[in-house]
mmCIF file of C-alpha atoms in Angstrom:
data_model
loop_
_atom_site.group_PDB
_atom_site.id
_atom_site.type_symbol
_atom_site.label_atom_id
_atom_site.label_comp_id
_atom_site.label_asym_id
_atom_site.label_seq_id
_atom_site.Cartn_x
_atom_site.Cartn_y
_atom_site.Cartn_z
ATOM 1 C CA MET N 1 10.878 0.291 -14.391
ATOM 2 C CA LYS N 2 9.517 1.919 -17.424
ATOM 3 C CA HIS N 3 6.652 0.951 -19.877
ATOM 4 C CA ALA N 4 9.150 -1.362 -21.645
ATOM 5 C CA GLN N 5 11.435 -2.801 -19.304
ATOM 6 C CA VAL N 6 8.035 -4.414 -17.691
ATOM 7 C CA LYS N 7 7.323 -5.646 -21.039
ATOM 8 C CA GLU N 8 10.244 -6.710 -21.713
ATOM 9 C CA ALA N 9 10.517 -8.614 -18.159
ATOM 10 C CA ALA N 10 6.244 -9.959 -18.823
ATOM 11 C CA ALA N 11 8.406 -11.491 -22.171
ATOM 12 C CA ALA N 12 11.194 -13.360 -20.349
ATOM 13 C CA LEU N 13 9.109 -15.086 -18.443
ATOM 14 C CA PHE N 14 8.319 -16.921 -21.182
ATOM 15 C CA ASN N 15 11.652 -16.864 -23.073
ATOM 16 C CA ASP N 16 13.136 -18.775 -19.947
ATOM 17 C CA GLN N 17 10.698 -21.249 -20.122
ATOM 18 C CA ARG N 18 8.994 -20.315 -17.168
ATOM 19 C CA ASN N 19 4.933 -20.224 -16.379
ATOM 20 C CA PRO N 20 4.133 -16.471 -16.098
ATOM 21 C CA PHE N 21 1.223 -17.280 -14.696
ATOM 22 C CA GLY N 22 2.527 -18.783 -11.537
ATOM 23 C CA ALA N 23 4.297 -21.883 -12.558
ATOM 24 C CA PHE N 24 8.236 -22.842 -12.851
ATOM 25 C CA SER N 25 7.540 -25.929 -15.824
ATOM 26 C CA LEU N 26 6.432 -24.255 -19.518
ATOM 27 C CA GLY N 27 3.987 -26.851 -20.274
ATOM 28 C CA SER N 28 1.835 -26.712 -23.361
ATOM 29 C CA GLU N 29 -1.033 -24.214 -21.545
ATOM 30 C CA THR N 30 0.379 -21.591 -21.831
ATOM 31 C CA HIS N 31 0.621 -21.241 -25.567
ATOM 32 C CA GLN N 32 -2.917 -22.482 -25.691
ATOM 33 C CA ALA N 33 -5.956 -20.416 -26.487
ATOM 34 C CA VAL N 34 -7.034 -19.006 -22.484
ATOM 35 C CA THR N 35 -10.570 -18.986 -21.458
ATOM 36 C CA ILE N 36 -11.752 -16.242 -18.603
ATOM 37 C CA PRO N 37 -12.327 -19.145 -16.518
ATOM 38 C CA ASP N 38 -8.384 -20.055 -16.139
ATOM 39 C CA ALA N 39 -7.360 -16.656 -16.689
ATOM 40 C CA VAL N 40 -9.555 -16.635 -13.292
ATOM 41 C CA ARG N 41 -7.601 -19.463 -11.993
ATOM 42 C CA ARG N 42 -3.952 -18.042 -12.565
ATOM 43 C CA CYS N 43 -5.066 -14.486 -11.967
ATOM 44 C CA ARG N 44 -6.014 -16.359 -8.382
ATOM 45 C CA TRP N 45 -2.263 -17.913 -8.186
ATOM 46 C CA ILE N 46 -0.574 -14.278 -8.027
ATOM 47 C CA ALA N 47 -3.353 -13.557 -5.816
ATOM 48 C CA VAL N 48 -1.688 -16.811 -3.245
ATOM 49 C CA ASP N 49 1.808 -15.867 -4.486
ATOM 50 C CA ILE N 50 1.333 -12.115 -2.571
ATOM 51 C CA ASN N 51 -0.997 -13.253 0.076
ATOM 52 C CA ALA N 52 -4.401 -11.271 -1.508
ATOM 53 C CA SER N 53 -7.540 -12.319 -0.857
ATOM 54 C CA ALA N 54 -9.566 -10.960 -3.758
ATOM 55 C CA PHE N 55 -8.326 -9.803 -7.171
ATOM 56 C CA GLY N 56 -9.954 -8.220 -10.393
ATOM 57 C CA LEU N 57 -9.014 -7.745 -14.104
ATOM 58 C CA TYR N 58 -10.443 -3.915 -15.845
ATOM 59 C CA PHE N 59 -9.856 -2.341 -18.887
ATOM 60 C CA VAL N 60 -9.702 1.258 -19.773
ATOM 61 C CA SER N 61 -12.707 2.701 -21.442
ATOM 62 C CA PRO N 62 -12.034 4.129 -24.937
ATOM 63 C CA SER N 63 -13.507 7.471 -23.567
ATOM 64 C CA PRO N 64 -10.816 10.107 -23.402
ATOM 65 C CA GLU N 65 -13.957 12.255 -21.994
ATOM 66 C CA ARG N 66 -15.206 10.067 -19.007
ATOM 67 C CA ALA N 67 -12.590 7.384 -17.565
ATOM 68 C CA ARG N 68 -14.045 4.575 -16.543
ATOM 69 C CA LEU N 69 -12.765 0.969 -15.626
ATOM 70 C CA VAL N 70 -14.934 -1.748 -17.259
ATOM 71 C CA ALA N 71 -14.679 -5.278 -14.897
ATOM 72 C CA CYS N 72 -13.735 -8.034 -17.245
ATOM 73 C CA PHE N 73 -13.767 -10.825 -14.174
ATOM 74 C CA ASP N 74 -12.306 -11.058 -10.316
ATOM 75 C CA SER N 75 -12.162 -12.910 -7.142
ATOM 76 C CA ASP N 76 -16.562 -14.042 -7.278
ATOM 77 C CA TYR N 77 -16.624 -14.465 -10.577
ATOM 78 C CA PRO N 78 -18.932 -15.012 -12.419
ATOM 79 C CA GLY N 79 -20.348 -13.038 -10.032
ATOM 80 C CA THR N 80 -18.934 -9.494 -8.679
ATOM 81 C CA ALA N 81 -17.396 -8.190 -5.728
ATOM 82 C CA VAL N 82 -19.224 -5.150 -3.565
ATOM 83 C CA ALA N 83 -15.360 -4.066 -4.124
ATOM 84 C CA THR N 84 -15.209 -3.656 -8.546
ATOM 85 C CA LYS N 85 -18.946 -1.361 -8.039
ATOM 86 C CA PHE N 86 -16.729 0.913 -6.393
ATOM 87 C CA ILE N 87 -13.905 0.978 -8.119
ATOM 88 C CA SER N 88 -15.564 0.408 -11.539
ATOM 89 C CA GLY N 89 -17.384 3.840 -10.885
ATOM 90 C CA ALA N 90 -16.601 7.587 -9.859
ATOM 91 C CA ASN N 91 -12.904 6.128 -7.906
ATOM 92 C CA GLY N 92 -11.265 4.640 -10.448
ATOM 93 C CA GLU N 93 -11.355 8.256 -12.880
ATOM 94 C CA ASP N 94 -8.346 8.809 -11.402
ATOM 95 C CA MET N 95 -6.165 5.633 -11.522
ATOM 96 C CA VAL N 96 -7.737 5.168 -16.065
ATOM 97 C CA ARG N 97 -6.181 8.143 -16.206
ATOM 98 C CA HIS N 98 -3.018 7.428 -14.607
ATOM 99 C CA SER N 99 -3.055 4.138 -16.106
ATOM 100 C CA ARG N 100 -3.098 6.166 -19.966
ATOM 101 C CA LEU N 101 0.647 7.532 -18.627
ATOM 102 C CA SER N 102 2.637 5.849 -16.394
ATOM 103 C CA THR N 103 2.559 1.867 -15.690
ATOM 104 C CA ALA N 104 4.032 2.777 -12.145
ATOM 105 C CA PRO N 105 2.287 0.796 -9.750
ATOM 106 C CA ARG N 106 -0.298 2.710 -7.065
ATOM 107 C CA TRP N 107 -1.043 1.586 -3.442
ATOM 108 C CA TRP N 108 -3.719 2.725 -0.927
ATOM 109 C CA ALA N 109 -4.572 2.017 2.899
ATOM 110 C CA ASP N 110 -8.391 2.505 4.329
ATOM 111 C CA ASP N 111 -8.303 -0.520 6.663
ATOM 112 C CA GLY N 112 -6.496 0.736 10.133
ATOM 113 C CA SER N 113 -3.711 -1.767 9.733
ATOM 114 C CA ALA N 114 -0.574 -0.335 10.154
ATOM 115 C CA GLY N 115 1.458 -3.269 9.087
ATOM 116 C CA SER N 116 0.374 -3.217 5.098
ATOM 117 C CA ARG N 117 1.167 1.061 5.255
ATOM 118 C CA GLN N 118 4.146 0.353 6.008
ATOM 119 C CA VAL N 119 4.491 -2.909 3.334
ATOM 120 C CA PHE N 120 3.143 -0.862 0.296
ATOM 121 C CA HIS N 121 5.797 2.392 1.456
ATOM 122 C CA SER N 122 8.351 0.532 1.796
ATOM 123 C CA LEU N 123 7.846 -0.043 -2.168
ATOM 124 C CA ALA N 124 10.474 2.382 -4.285
ATOM 125 C CA TRP N 125 8.112 1.830 -7.707
ATOM 126 C CA ALA N 126 4.873 2.329 -6.638
ATOM 127 C CA GLU N 127 2.921 5.799 -5.195
ATOM 128 C CA PRO N 128 -0.317 6.198 -3.097
ATOM 129 C CA THR N 129 -3.479 7.132 -4.363
ATOM 130 C CA THR N 130 -6.892 7.380 -2.971
ATOM 131 C CA PRO N 131 -8.300 3.829 -2.085
ATOM 132 C CA LEU N 132 -10.501 2.207 -4.926
ATOM 133 C CA ALA N 133 -12.684 0.462 -2.411
ATOM 134 C CA PRO N 134 -12.719 2.267 0.442
ATOM 135 C CA GLY N 135 -12.018 0.628 3.622
ATOM 136 C CA THR N 136 -9.579 -1.594 1.562
ATOM 137 C CA ASN N 137 -5.153 -1.825 1.429
ATOM 138 C CA GLY N 138 -5.134 -3.286 -1.764
ATOM 139 C CA ILE N 139 -2.526 -2.273 -4.893
ATOM 140 C CA ALA N 140 -3.309 -1.441 -8.688
ATOM 141 C CA PHE N 141 -0.498 -2.706 -11.833
ATOM 142 C CA PRO N 142 -1.799 -0.651 -14.550
ATOM 143 C CA VAL N 143 -1.373 -2.579 -17.704
ATOM 144 C CA HIS N 144 -0.854 -2.849 -21.410
ATOM 145 C CA ALA N 145 -2.201 -5.062 -24.843
ATOM 146 C CA ASP N 146 -1.949 -5.558 -28.328
ATOM 147 C CA ARG N 147 -4.552 -2.740 -30.244
ATOM 148 C CA GLY N 148 -3.756 0.470 -27.394
ATOM 149 C CA GLN N 149 -5.266 -1.752 -24.732
ATOM 150 C CA CYS N 150 -4.853 -0.722 -21.217
ATOM 151 C CA GLY N 151 -6.518 -1.759 -18.158
ATOM 152 C CA LEU N 152 -5.055 -2.796 -14.474
ATOM 153 C CA VAL N 153 -4.646 -6.226 -12.894
ATOM 154 C CA VAL N 154 -6.062 -5.180 -8.898
ATOM 155 C CA PHE N 155 -5.139 -7.030 -5.859
ATOM 156 C CA LEU N 156 -6.858 -6.645 -1.736
ATOM 157 C CA GLY N 157 -6.138 -7.500 1.031
ATOM 158 C CA SER N 158 -5.418 -6.533 4.270
ATOM 159 C CA GLU N 159 -1.993 -8.803 4.970
ATOM 160 C CA ILE N 160 -0.226 -8.124 1.146
ATOM 161 C CA ALA N 161 3.110 -9.404 0.932
ATOM 162 C CA LEU N 162 5.379 -7.533 -1.665
ATOM 163 C CA SER N 163 8.825 -6.803 -1.877
ATOM 164 C CA ASP N 164 9.899 -4.144 -4.843
ATOM 165 C CA GLU N 165 11.881 -7.087 -6.279
ATOM 166 C CA THR N 166 8.558 -9.468 -5.846
ATOM 167 C CA LEU N 167 6.656 -6.633 -7.194
ATOM 168 C CA CYS N 168 8.174 -6.507 -10.648
ATOM 169 C CA GLU N 169 7.780 -10.174 -11.209
ATOM 170 C CA ILE N 170 3.941 -9.883 -10.265
ATOM 171 C CA HIS N 171 3.534 -6.908 -12.281
ATOM 172 C CA ALA N 172 5.284 -8.386 -15.764
ATOM 173 C CA ARG N 173 2.992 -11.896 -14.551
ATOM 174 C CA SER N 174 0.536 -9.788 -14.475
ATOM 175 C CA PHE N 175 1.308 -7.838 -17.688
ATOM 176 C CA ALA N 176 0.840 -11.246 -19.090
ATOM 177 C CA LEU N 177 -2.335 -11.937 -18.083
ATOM 178 C CA PHE N 178 -3.842 -8.857 -19.066
ATOM 179 C CA ALA N 179 -2.277 -9.820 -23.183
ATOM 180 C CA SER N 180 -3.322 -13.457 -22.683
ATOM 181 C CA VAL N 181 -6.897 -11.907 -21.805
ATOM 182 C CA ALA N 182 -7.020 -9.451 -24.286
ATOM 183 C CA ARG N 183 -6.552 -12.432 -26.971
ATOM 184 C CA ILE N 184 -9.616 -14.441 -26.146
ATOM 185 C CA ARG N 185 -12.280 -14.164 -29.422
ATOM 186 C CA PRO N 186 -15.266 -15.850 -29.529
ATOM 187 C CA GLY N 187 -15.417 -19.383 -30.612
ATOM 188 C CA ASP N 188 -18.482 -18.367 -33.366
ATOM 189 C CA THR N 189 -16.638 -14.995 -34.546
ATOM 190 C CA GLY N 190 -19.729 -14.651 -37.294
ATOM 191 C CA ARG N 191 -22.344 -13.461 -34.021
ATOM 192 C CA ALA N 192 -19.219 -10.876 -33.027
ATOM 193 C CA ARG N 193 -19.176 -9.990 -36.541
ATOM 194 C CA SER N 194 -22.874 -9.451 -36.573
ATOM 195 C CA ILE N 195 -22.795 -7.080 -33.851
ATOM 196 C CA SER N 196 -24.618 -3.682 -35.845
ATOM 197 C CA LYS N 197 -23.125 -0.902 -36.147
ATOM 198 C CA ARG N 198 -26.180 0.469 -33.556
ATOM 199 C CA GLU N 199 -25.693 -2.158 -30.802
ATOM 200 C CA LEU N 200 -22.161 -1.255 -30.724
ATOM 201 C CA GLU N 201 -23.006 2.878 -30.418
ATOM 202 C CA CYS N 202 -24.642 1.698 -27.639
ATOM 203 C CA LEU N 203 -22.188 -0.631 -26.345
ATOM 204 C CA LYS N 204 -18.757 2.069 -26.379
ATOM 205 C CA LEU N 205 -21.708 4.534 -24.899
ATOM 206 C CA THR N 206 -22.448 2.143 -22.009
ATOM 207 C CA ALA N 207 -18.694 1.422 -21.405
ATOM 208 C CA ASN N 208 -17.793 5.447 -21.105
ATOM 209 C CA GLY N 209 -20.977 5.441 -18.065
ATOM 210 C CA ASN N 210 -23.767 6.471 -19.564
ATOM 211 C CA THR N 211 -27.238 5.126 -18.688
ATOM 212 C CA SER N 212 -29.916 3.038 -20.621
ATOM 213 C CA GLU N 213 -32.096 6.959 -20.710
ATOM 214 C CA GLU N 214 -28.249 9.153 -21.315
ATOM 215 C CA ILE N 215 -27.330 6.677 -24.617
ATOM 216 C CA ALA N 216 -31.429 6.876 -25.290
ATOM 217 C CA LYS N 217 -31.471 11.458 -25.468
ATOM 218 C CA LEU N 218 -27.585 11.040 -27.347
ATOM 219 C CA LEU N 219 -28.261 8.898 -29.967
ATOM 220 C CA LYS N 220 -32.227 9.940 -30.297
ATOM 221 C CA LEU N 221 -34.078 6.629 -29.790
ATOM 222 C CA SER N 222 -36.628 5.381 -27.160
ATOM 223 C CA VAL N 223 -34.977 4.150 -23.802
ATOM 224 C CA HIS N 224 -36.554 0.567 -24.419
ATOM 225 C CA THR N 225 -35.169 0.518 -28.352
ATOM 226 C CA ALA N 226 -31.537 1.924 -26.542
ATOM 227 C CA ASN N 227 -31.577 -1.770 -24.131
ATOM 228 C CA GLN N 228 -32.935 -4.023 -27.172
ATOM 229 C CA TYR N 229 -29.634 -2.547 -28.430
ATOM 230 C CA LEU N 230 -28.078 -3.481 -25.171
ATOM 231 C CA THR N 231 -29.580 -6.815 -24.916
ATOM 232 C CA GLN N 232 -29.150 -8.292 -28.481
ATOM 233 C CA SER N 233 -25.702 -7.149 -28.484
ATOM 234 C CA THR N 234 -25.209 -9.356 -24.733
ATOM 235 C CA GLN N 235 -27.157 -12.042 -26.549
ATOM 236 C CA LYS N 236 -24.717 -12.704 -30.087
ATOM 237 C CA LEU N 237 -21.070 -11.848 -27.847
ATOM 238 C CA ASN N 238 -22.416 -14.641 -25.353
ATOM 239 C CA ALA N 239 -22.148 -12.187 -22.269
ATOM 240 C CA VAL N 240 -24.540 -12.843 -18.821
ATOM 241 C CA ASN N 241 -24.696 -9.248 -18.261
ATOM 242 C CA ARG N 242 -24.573 -5.679 -20.449
ATOM 243 C CA ASN N 243 -21.361 -5.041 -17.907
ATOM 244 C CA GLN N 244 -19.740 -8.626 -19.275
ATOM 245 C CA ALA N 245 -21.046 -8.064 -22.643
ATOM 246 C CA VAL N 246 -18.658 -4.315 -22.956
ATOM 247 C CA ALA N 247 -15.919 -5.453 -20.952
ATOM 248 C CA LYS N 248 -16.337 -8.777 -23.711
ATOM 249 C CA ALA N 249 -16.525 -5.637 -26.084
ATOM 250 C CA LEU N 250 -13.538 -3.922 -25.743
ATOM 251 C CA ARG N 251 -11.559 -7.479 -25.893
ATOM 252 C CA LEU N 252 -11.805 -7.351 -28.204
ATOM 253 C CA GLY N 253 -11.643 -4.127 -30.413
ATOM 254 C CA LEU N 254 -15.220 -4.277 -31.512
ATOM 255 C CA ILE N 255 -15.084 -0.408 -28.945
ATOM 256 C CA GLU N 256 -12.063 1.399 -29.565
#
């Protein structure tokens, strides 16, 4: 199934009066503004449907040179799972390049379980890849939204249950989930607009994997000043840390 077909399937879930997040009757919930806790809950419903034990939703960083996945949330929300730290690091670079060019799901089986590998191998429209997190089994669905945003919805687990039929449905639901998350706007739009150009530059460099020391060198600032810009932008975006601030800025299209 190609990118356009997956997007059409996601739209069809709405048009057929079916909630793409797991419920089979469409209420007002899908038409209301989605919050991150809503999205986490809905992603958990998808995980339950395929017997996954963990999940995460990631945005692709804007830089073509330093490919990186930025976590929006995972199954440990509001905390961060250990697996997410691997996925957001160097392990995710190849997946970022893939997600920019293709919507084909990618899977890995690294916990020694023959059953998981057999399940994944039976999927006609999915490709094997190196593990995003060592010692885990999982499948990653490339997803796209408006304004050229792209990312991944990842599910982990030793007993994930998928068939070719359910694979397409889960991918369509992941598309719809990512699109909903990408549409989230802060309640205080004035504060978001007040972020300065320098603060956005620091956020963008952070999204590309640069440390405070590297940001300071690139922008000819002191490390203290670079950290101050990052702290200010984190506060203005009502984020708990700079990583969440980067995810919000990507989602809102403030950095691209």
